Amino acid sequence: MQVLRMIVGPFQANSYLAFDENSKRAFVIDPGSEGKEIAKIIRERSLILDYILLTHGHVDHIGGVDAIKQEFPEAIIIAHPDDEDLLKDSALNMSKMTLGEEISVIADKQVVDGDIIPFDGKEIKVIHTPGHSKGGVCYQIGDVIFTGDTLFRDSIGRSDFYGGDYKTLIDSIVEKIMVFPDEYIVYPGHMESSTIGREKKTNMFVKSYFR
């Protein structure tokens, strides 16, 4: 599986296009902006888009969803039910305040902790990681984890937005993400990629749990 990182929008959020070069099956993670450009890349590579996977409902992670869905109506939008209010409410997802737009997204399918999403003969595991938002999730496939705004390289997501809670966020990271092998790759919602092992050693917010 190949993973293409795209830095999109005014908040410099990471959107990821993951695909198999042979089967051409693909999914996109958090198209936060520039949906038409992302759709163009998908078409240029002749990919078949199966899913639009959302880690949470903030504007910088959902702003490009509609444009992609218009181009690929068969793609299934997936999110956790606890972020349904963020997805639908432009005040809560901060699109109205930050962009002056009322962005609203409706998930085609809701998933919860432990759900398995089939993809090209593989499995995408849903990991509910509340703390940045109530319905924040990470997606794990093989040795890759897409962590959204739960875990960053050397940092963590904010917990002062609607539905956020610092202790809950730390518990999510320590109990649900750091349990994976050290070599697993972390693809976060902002900034560069990392590994589980690196974050155990260098992330000031969680490294004390792994001494």
PDB file of C-alpha atoms in Angstrom:
ATOM      1  CA  MET A   1       0.000   0.000   0.000  1.00  0.00           C
ATOM      2  CA  GLN A   2       1.263   3.432  -0.919  1.00  0.00           C
ATOM      3  CA  VAL A   3       0.445   6.532   1.114  1.00  0.00           C
ATOM      4  CA  LEU A   4       0.499   9.984  -0.464  1.00  0.00           C
ATOM      5  CA  ARG A   5       0.546  12.905   1.958  1.00  0.00           C
ATOM      6  CA  MET A   6      -1.123  16.136   0.834  1.00  0.00           C
ATOM      7  CA  ILE A   7      -0.886  19.314   2.917  1.00  0.00           C
ATOM      8  CA  VAL A   8      -4.117  21.208   2.337  1.00  0.00           C
ATOM      9  CA  GLY A   9      -5.875  24.414   3.272  1.00  0.00           C
ATOM     10  CA  PRO A  10      -5.023  27.425   5.424  1.00  0.00           C
ATOM     11  CA  PHE A  11      -4.507  25.223   8.490  1.00  0.00           C
ATOM     12  CA  GLN A  12      -1.882  23.084   6.725  1.00  0.00           C
ATOM     13  CA  ALA A  13      -3.687  19.868   7.584  1.00  0.00           C
ATOM     14  CA  ASN A  14      -2.540  16.510   6.301  1.00  0.00           C
ATOM     15  CA  SER A  15      -4.837  14.631   3.981  1.00  0.00           C
ATOM     16  CA  TYR A  16      -3.744  11.165   2.922  1.00  0.00           C
ATOM     17  CA  LEU A  17      -4.471   9.143  -0.180  1.00  0.00           C
ATOM     18  CA  ALA A  18      -3.755   5.458   0.398  1.00  0.00           C
ATOM     19  CA  PHE A  19      -3.918   3.034  -2.507  1.00  0.00           C
ATOM     20  CA  ASP A  20      -2.724  -0.232  -3.985  1.00  0.00           C
ATOM     21  CA  GLU A  21      -0.800   0.256  -7.204  1.00  0.00           C
ATOM     22  CA  ASN A  22      -1.971  -3.051  -8.642  1.00  0.00           C
ATOM     23  CA  SER A  23      -5.669  -3.160  -7.787  1.00  0.00           C
ATOM     24  CA  LYS A  24      -6.070   0.646  -7.923  1.00  0.00           C
ATOM     25  CA  ARG A  25      -8.353   0.534  -4.871  1.00  0.00           C
ATOM     26  CA  ALA A  26      -7.978   3.626  -2.687  1.00  0.00           C
ATOM     27  CA  PHE A  27      -9.225   5.539   0.326  1.00  0.00           C
ATOM     28  CA  VAL A  28      -8.683   9.115   1.411  1.00  0.00           C
ATOM     29  CA  ILE A  29      -8.208  10.264   4.998  1.00  0.00           C
ATOM     30  CA  ASP A  30      -9.414  13.696   6.151  1.00  0.00           C
ATOM     31  CA  PRO A  31      -9.776  15.750   2.955  1.00  0.00           C
ATOM     32  CA  GLY A  32      -9.753  19.022   4.855  1.00  0.00           C
ATOM     33  CA  SER A  33      -9.626  21.319   1.833  1.00  0.00           C
ATOM     34  CA  GLU A  34      -8.791  21.389  -1.881  1.00  0.00           C
ATOM     35  CA  GLY A  35     -11.215  18.572  -2.619  1.00  0.00           C
ATOM     36  CA  LYS A  36     -11.181  19.217  -6.366  1.00  0.00           C
ATOM     37  CA  GLU A  37      -7.396  18.956  -6.444  1.00  0.00           C
ATOM     38  CA  ILE A  38      -7.479  15.713  -4.478  1.00  0.00           C
ATOM     39  CA  ALA A  39     -10.130  14.330  -6.832  1.00  0.00           C
ATOM     40  CA  LYS A  40      -7.916  15.268  -9.770  1.00  0.00           C
ATOM     41  CA  ILE A  41      -5.015  13.302  -8.303  1.00  0.00           C
ATOM     42  CA  ILE A  42      -7.274  10.297  -7.804  1.00  0.00           C
ATOM     43  CA  ARG A  43      -8.416  10.445 -11.438  1.00  0.00           C
ATOM     44  CA  GLU A  44      -4.900  11.008 -12.784  1.00  0.00           C
ATOM     45  CA  ARG A  45      -3.780   7.826 -11.068  1.00  0.00           C
ATOM     46  CA  SER A  46      -6.878   5.951 -12.307  1.00  0.00           C
ATOM     47  CA  LEU A  47      -7.780   4.954  -8.767  1.00  0.00           C
ATOM     48  CA  ILE A  48     -11.060   3.510  -7.514  1.00  0.00           C
ATOM     49  CA  LEU A  49     -12.038   5.442  -4.406  1.00  0.00           C
ATOM     50  CA  ASP A  50     -13.777   3.203  -1.888  1.00  0.00           C
ATOM     51  CA  TYR A  51     -13.859   5.378   1.229  1.00  0.00           C
ATOM     52  CA  ILE A  52     -13.561   8.879   2.620  1.00  0.00           C
ATOM     53  CA  LEU A  53     -12.424   8.227   6.192  1.00  0.00           C
ATOM     54  CA  LEU A  54     -12.783  11.031   8.722  1.00  0.00           C
ATOM     55  CA  THR A  55     -10.812  11.023  11.968  1.00  0.00           C
ATOM     56  CA  HIS A  56     -13.001  13.783  13.415  1.00  0.00           C
ATOM     57  CA  GLY A  57     -15.338  16.607  12.450  1.00  0.00           C
ATOM     58  CA  HIS A  58     -13.319  19.829  12.521  1.00  0.00           C
ATOM     59  CA  VAL A  59     -13.330  22.012   9.422  1.00  0.00           C
ATOM     60  CA  ASP A  60      -9.659  21.485   8.566  1.00  0.00           C
ATOM     61  CA  HIS A  61     -10.374  17.766   8.172  1.00  0.00           C
ATOM     62  CA  ILE A  62     -13.742  17.828   6.380  1.00  0.00           C
ATOM     63  CA  GLY A  63     -13.684  20.912   4.139  1.00  0.00           C
ATOM     64  CA  GLY A  64     -12.942  18.988   0.949  1.00  0.00           C
ATOM     65  CA  VAL A  65     -15.354  16.117   1.480  1.00  0.00           C
ATOM     66  CA  ASP A  66     -18.240  17.422  -0.618  1.00  0.00           C
ATOM     67  CA  ALA A  67     -16.088  18.129  -3.671  1.00  0.00           C
ATOM     68  CA  ILE A  68     -14.659  14.615  -3.598  1.00  0.00           C
ATOM     69  CA  LYS A  69     -18.063  13.045  -3.007  1.00  0.00           C
ATOM     70  CA  GLN A  70     -19.426  14.886  -6.040  1.00  0.00           C
ATOM     71  CA  GLU A  71     -16.668  13.399  -8.196  1.00  0.00           C
ATOM     72  CA  PHE A  72     -16.866   9.947  -6.610  1.00  0.00           C
ATOM     73  CA  PRO A  73     -20.450   9.458  -5.363  1.00  0.00           C
ATOM     74  CA  GLU A  74     -19.825   5.762  -4.750  1.00  0.00           C
ATOM     75  CA  ALA A  75     -17.170   6.529  -2.117  1.00  0.00           C
ATOM     76  CA  ILE A  76     -18.484   5.888   1.401  1.00  0.00           C
ATOM     77  CA  ILE A  77     -18.018   8.690   3.957  1.00  0.00           C
ATOM     78  CA  ILE A  78     -17.175   7.136   7.323  1.00  0.00           C
ATOM     79  CA  ALA A  79     -17.055   8.769  10.766  1.00  0.00           C
ATOM     80  CA  HIS A  80     -17.797   8.055  14.432  1.00  0.00           C
ATOM     81  CA  PRO A  81     -21.342   8.856  15.642  1.00  0.00           C
ATOM     82  CA  ASP A  82     -20.064  10.940  18.564  1.00  0.00           C
ATOM     83  CA  ASP A  83     -18.810  13.546  16.085  1.00  0.00           C
ATOM     84  CA  GLU A  84     -22.078  13.774  14.175  1.00  0.00           C
ATOM     85  CA  ASP A  85     -22.794  17.152  15.761  1.00  0.00           C
ATOM     86  CA  LEU A  86     -19.405  18.499  14.671  1.00  0.00           C
ATOM     87  CA  LEU A  87     -19.877  17.254  11.138  1.00  0.00           C
ATOM     88  CA  LYS A  88     -23.281  18.877  10.762  1.00  0.00           C
ATOM     89  CA  ASP A  89     -22.910  22.114  12.756  1.00  0.00           C
ATOM     90  CA  SER A  90     -20.801  24.855  11.143  1.00  0.00           C
ATOM     91  CA  ALA A  91     -20.433  26.632  14.479  1.00  0.00           C
ATOM     92  CA  LEU A  92     -19.121  23.546  16.247  1.00  0.00           C
ATOM     93  CA  ASN A  93     -16.817  22.460  13.424  1.00  0.00           C
ATOM     94  CA  MET A  94     -15.595  26.064  13.225  1.00  0.00           C
ATOM     95  CA  SER A  95     -16.072  26.495   9.481  1.00  0.00           C
ATOM     96  CA  LYS A  96     -18.329  29.508   9.952  1.00  0.00           C
ATOM     97  CA  MET A  97     -15.929  31.228  12.344  1.00  0.00           C
ATOM     98  CA  THR A  98     -12.668  30.518  10.519  1.00  0.00           C
ATOM     99  CA  LEU A  99     -13.638  30.463   6.843  1.00  0.00           C
ATOM    100  CA  GLY A 100     -16.956  32.298   6.770  1.00  0.00           C
ATOM    101  CA  GLU A 101     -18.515  29.208   5.199  1.00  0.00           C
ATOM    102  CA  GLU A 102     -21.146  26.856   6.536  1.00  0.00           C
ATOM    103  CA  ILE A 103     -19.629  23.437   5.940  1.00  0.00           C
ATOM    104  CA  SER A 104     -21.716  20.434   6.877  1.00  0.00           C
ATOM    105  CA  VAL A 105     -21.038  16.758   6.216  1.00  0.00           C
ATOM    106  CA  ILE A 106     -23.276  13.727   6.657  1.00  0.00           C
ATOM    107  CA  ALA A 107     -21.546  10.376   7.043  1.00  0.00           C
ATOM    108  CA  ASP A 108     -22.803   7.515   4.892  1.00  0.00           C
ATOM    109  CA  LYS A 109     -21.721   5.039   7.542  1.00  0.00           C
ATOM    110  CA  GLN A 110     -20.945   5.389  11.234  1.00  0.00           C
ATOM    111  CA  VAL A 111     -18.308   3.229  12.902  1.00  0.00           C
ATOM    112  CA  VAL A 112     -17.349   2.588  16.512  1.00  0.00           C
ATOM    113  CA  ASP A 113     -14.338   1.263  18.371  1.00  0.00           C
ATOM    114  CA  GLY A 114     -13.192  -2.115  17.099  1.00  0.00           C
ATOM    115  CA  ASP A 115     -15.108  -2.016  13.829  1.00  0.00           C
ATOM    116  CA  ILE A 116     -13.344  -3.443  10.802  1.00  0.00           C
ATOM    117  CA  ILE A 117     -13.585  -1.763   7.410  1.00  0.00           C
ATOM    118  CA  PRO A 118     -12.738  -4.169   4.564  1.00  0.00           C
ATOM    119  CA  PHE A 119     -10.349  -2.768   2.005  1.00  0.00           C
ATOM    120  CA  ASP A 120      -8.818  -4.605  -0.945  1.00  0.00           C
ATOM    121  CA  GLY A 121      -8.460  -7.883   0.938  1.00  0.00           C
ATOM    122  CA  LYS A 122      -7.088  -6.110   3.996  1.00  0.00           C
ATOM    123  CA  GLU A 123      -8.655  -4.710   7.153  1.00  0.00           C
ATOM    124  CA  ILE A 124      -8.835  -1.134   8.400  1.00  0.00           C
ATOM    125  CA  LYS A 125      -9.385  -1.159  12.152  1.00  0.00           C
ATOM    126  CA  VAL A 126     -11.307   1.666  13.820  1.00  0.00           C
ATOM    127  CA  ILE A 127      -9.862   2.887  17.135  1.00  0.00           C
ATOM    128  CA  HIS A 128     -12.010   5.330  19.099  1.00  0.00           C
ATOM    129  CA  THR A 129      -9.647   7.904  20.625  1.00  0.00           C
ATOM    130  CA  PRO A 130     -11.728  10.679  22.223  1.00  0.00           C
ATOM    131  CA  GLY A 131     -10.090  13.696  23.806  1.00  0.00           C
ATOM    132  CA  HIS A 132      -9.543  16.085  20.912  1.00  0.00           C
ATOM    133  CA  SER A 133     -13.202  15.576  20.082  1.00  0.00           C
ATOM    134  CA  LYS A 134     -15.821  13.180  21.401  1.00  0.00           C
ATOM    135  CA  GLY A 135     -15.848  11.062  18.278  1.00  0.00           C
ATOM    136  CA  GLY A 136     -12.202  11.194  17.319  1.00  0.00           C
ATOM    137  CA  VAL A 137     -10.878   7.988  15.806  1.00  0.00           C
ATOM    138  CA  CYS A 138      -7.658   6.578  14.447  1.00  0.00           C
ATOM    139  CA  TYR A 139      -7.482   4.107  11.576  1.00  0.00           C
ATOM    140  CA  GLN A 140      -4.971   1.252  11.562  1.00  0.00           C
ATOM    141  CA  ILE A 141      -4.101  -0.850   8.539  1.00  0.00           C
ATOM    142  CA  GLY A 142      -1.071  -3.115   8.583  1.00  0.00           C
ATOM    143  CA  ASP A 143       1.805  -1.279  10.239  1.00  0.00           C
ATOM    144  CA  VAL A 144       0.296   2.159   9.607  1.00  0.00           C
ATOM    145  CA  ILE A 145      -1.870   4.274  11.929  1.00  0.00           C
ATOM    146  CA  PHE A 146      -3.624   7.448  10.812  1.00  0.00           C
ATOM    147  CA  THR A 147      -3.985   9.419  14.048  1.00  0.00           C
ATOM    148  CA  GLY A 148      -5.757  12.610  12.973  1.00  0.00           C
ATOM    149  CA  ASP A 149      -5.440  15.247  15.682  1.00  0.00           C
ATOM    150  CA  THR A 150      -5.051  12.717  18.481  1.00  0.00           C
ATOM    151  CA  LEU A 151      -1.280  12.232  18.225  1.00  0.00           C
ATOM    152  CA  PHE A 152       1.295  14.351  16.415  1.00  0.00           C
ATOM    153  CA  ARG A 153       5.039  14.027  16.006  1.00  0.00           C
ATOM    154  CA  ASP A 154       6.378  15.195  19.405  1.00  0.00           C
ATOM    155  CA  SER A 155       2.981  16.586  20.392  1.00  0.00           C
ATOM    156  CA  ILE A 156      -0.727  15.899  20.817  1.00  0.00           C
ATOM    157  CA  GLY A 157      -3.952  17.498  19.669  1.00  0.00           C
ATOM    158  CA  ARG A 158      -5.679  20.336  21.460  1.00  0.00           C
ATOM    159  CA  SER A 159      -8.277  19.469  24.066  1.00  0.00           C
ATOM    160  CA  ASP A 160      -9.873  22.895  24.545  1.00  0.00           C
ATOM    161  CA  PHE A 161     -12.350  22.669  21.670  1.00  0.00           C
ATOM    162  CA  TYR A 162     -15.963  21.514  21.978  1.00  0.00           C
ATOM    163  CA  GLY A 163     -16.032  17.919  23.213  1.00  0.00           C
ATOM    164  CA  GLY A 164     -12.352  17.885  24.121  1.00  0.00           C
ATOM    165  CA  ASP A 165     -10.814  16.716  27.381  1.00  0.00           C
ATOM    166  CA  TYR A 166      -7.107  16.537  28.209  1.00  0.00           C
ATOM    167  CA  LYS A 167      -7.132  13.475  30.466  1.00  0.00           C
ATOM    168  CA  THR A 168      -9.331  11.590  28.041  1.00  0.00           C
ATOM    169  CA  LEU A 169      -6.932  12.442  25.221  1.00  0.00           C
ATOM    170  CA  ILE A 170      -3.884  11.232  27.150  1.00  0.00           C
ATOM    171  CA  ASP A 171      -5.688   8.034  28.131  1.00  0.00           C
ATOM    172  CA  SER A 172      -6.643   7.430  24.494  1.00  0.00           C
ATOM    173  CA  ILE A 173      -3.054   7.810  23.334  1.00  0.00           C
ATOM    174  CA  VAL A 174      -1.449   5.752  26.088  1.00  0.00           C
ATOM    175  CA  GLU A 175      -4.022   2.969  26.240  1.00  0.00           C
ATOM    176  CA  LYS A 176      -5.050   2.653  22.603  1.00  0.00           C
ATOM    177  CA  ILE A 177      -2.241   3.955  20.375  1.00  0.00           C
ATOM    178  CA  MET A 178       1.014   3.356  22.211  1.00  0.00           C
ATOM    179  CA  VAL A 179       0.146  -0.329  22.571  1.00  0.00           C
ATOM    180  CA  PHE A 180       1.145  -0.940  18.957  1.00  0.00           C
ATOM    181  CA  PRO A 181       4.672  -2.115  18.074  1.00  0.00           C
ATOM    182  CA  ASP A 182       7.419   0.513  18.064  1.00  0.00           C
ATOM    183  CA  GLU A 183       7.996   0.200  14.323  1.00  0.00           C
ATOM    184  CA  TYR A 184       4.421   1.141  13.395  1.00  0.00           C
ATOM    185  CA  ILE A 185       4.228   4.334  11.349  1.00  0.00           C
ATOM    186  CA  VAL A 186       2.168   7.265  12.637  1.00  0.00           C
ATOM    187  CA  TYR A 187       0.565   9.513  10.027  1.00  0.00           C
ATOM    188  CA  PRO A 188      -0.864  12.505  11.946  1.00  0.00           C
ATOM    189  CA  GLY A 189      -3.355  15.202  11.006  1.00  0.00           C
ATOM    190  CA  HIS A 190      -0.663  17.877  11.037  1.00  0.00           C
ATOM    191  CA  MET A 191       3.128  17.922  10.748  1.00  0.00           C
ATOM    192  CA  GLU A 192       5.479  15.103   9.785  1.00  0.00           C
ATOM    193  CA  SER A 193       5.076  11.368  10.242  1.00  0.00           C
ATOM    194  CA  SER A 194       6.630   9.445  13.111  1.00  0.00           C
ATOM    195  CA  THR A 195       6.680   5.988  14.686  1.00  0.00           C
ATOM    196  CA  ILE A 196       5.217   4.598  17.875  1.00  0.00           C
ATOM    197  CA  GLY A 197       8.704   3.954  19.238  1.00  0.00           C
ATOM    198  CA  ARG A 198       9.867   7.475  18.545  1.00  0.00           C
ATOM    199  CA  GLU A 199       6.879   9.014  20.287  1.00  0.00           C
ATOM    200  CA  LYS A 200       7.426   6.837  23.358  1.00  0.00           C
ATOM    201  CA  LYS A 201      10.920   8.303  23.643  1.00  0.00           C
ATOM    202  CA  THR A 202      10.496  11.938  22.561  1.00  0.00           C
ATOM    203  CA  ASN A 203       6.881  13.033  23.004  1.00  0.00           C
ATOM    204  CA  MET A 204       6.876  15.140  26.168  1.00  0.00           C
ATOM    205  CA  PHE A 205       3.178  14.534  26.753  1.00  0.00           C
ATOM    206  CA  VAL A 206       3.370  10.749  26.959  1.00  0.00           C
ATOM    207  CA  LYS A 207       6.997   9.598  27.287  1.00  0.00           C
ATOM    208  CA  SER A 208       6.820   9.502  31.090  1.00  0.00           C
ATOM    209  CA  TYR A 209       4.432   6.561  30.792  1.00  0.00           C
ATOM    210  CA  PHE A 210       7.079   4.436  29.067  1.00  0.00           C
ATOM    211  CA  ARG A 211      10.229   4.846  31.158  1.00  0.00           C
TER     212      ARG A 211
END
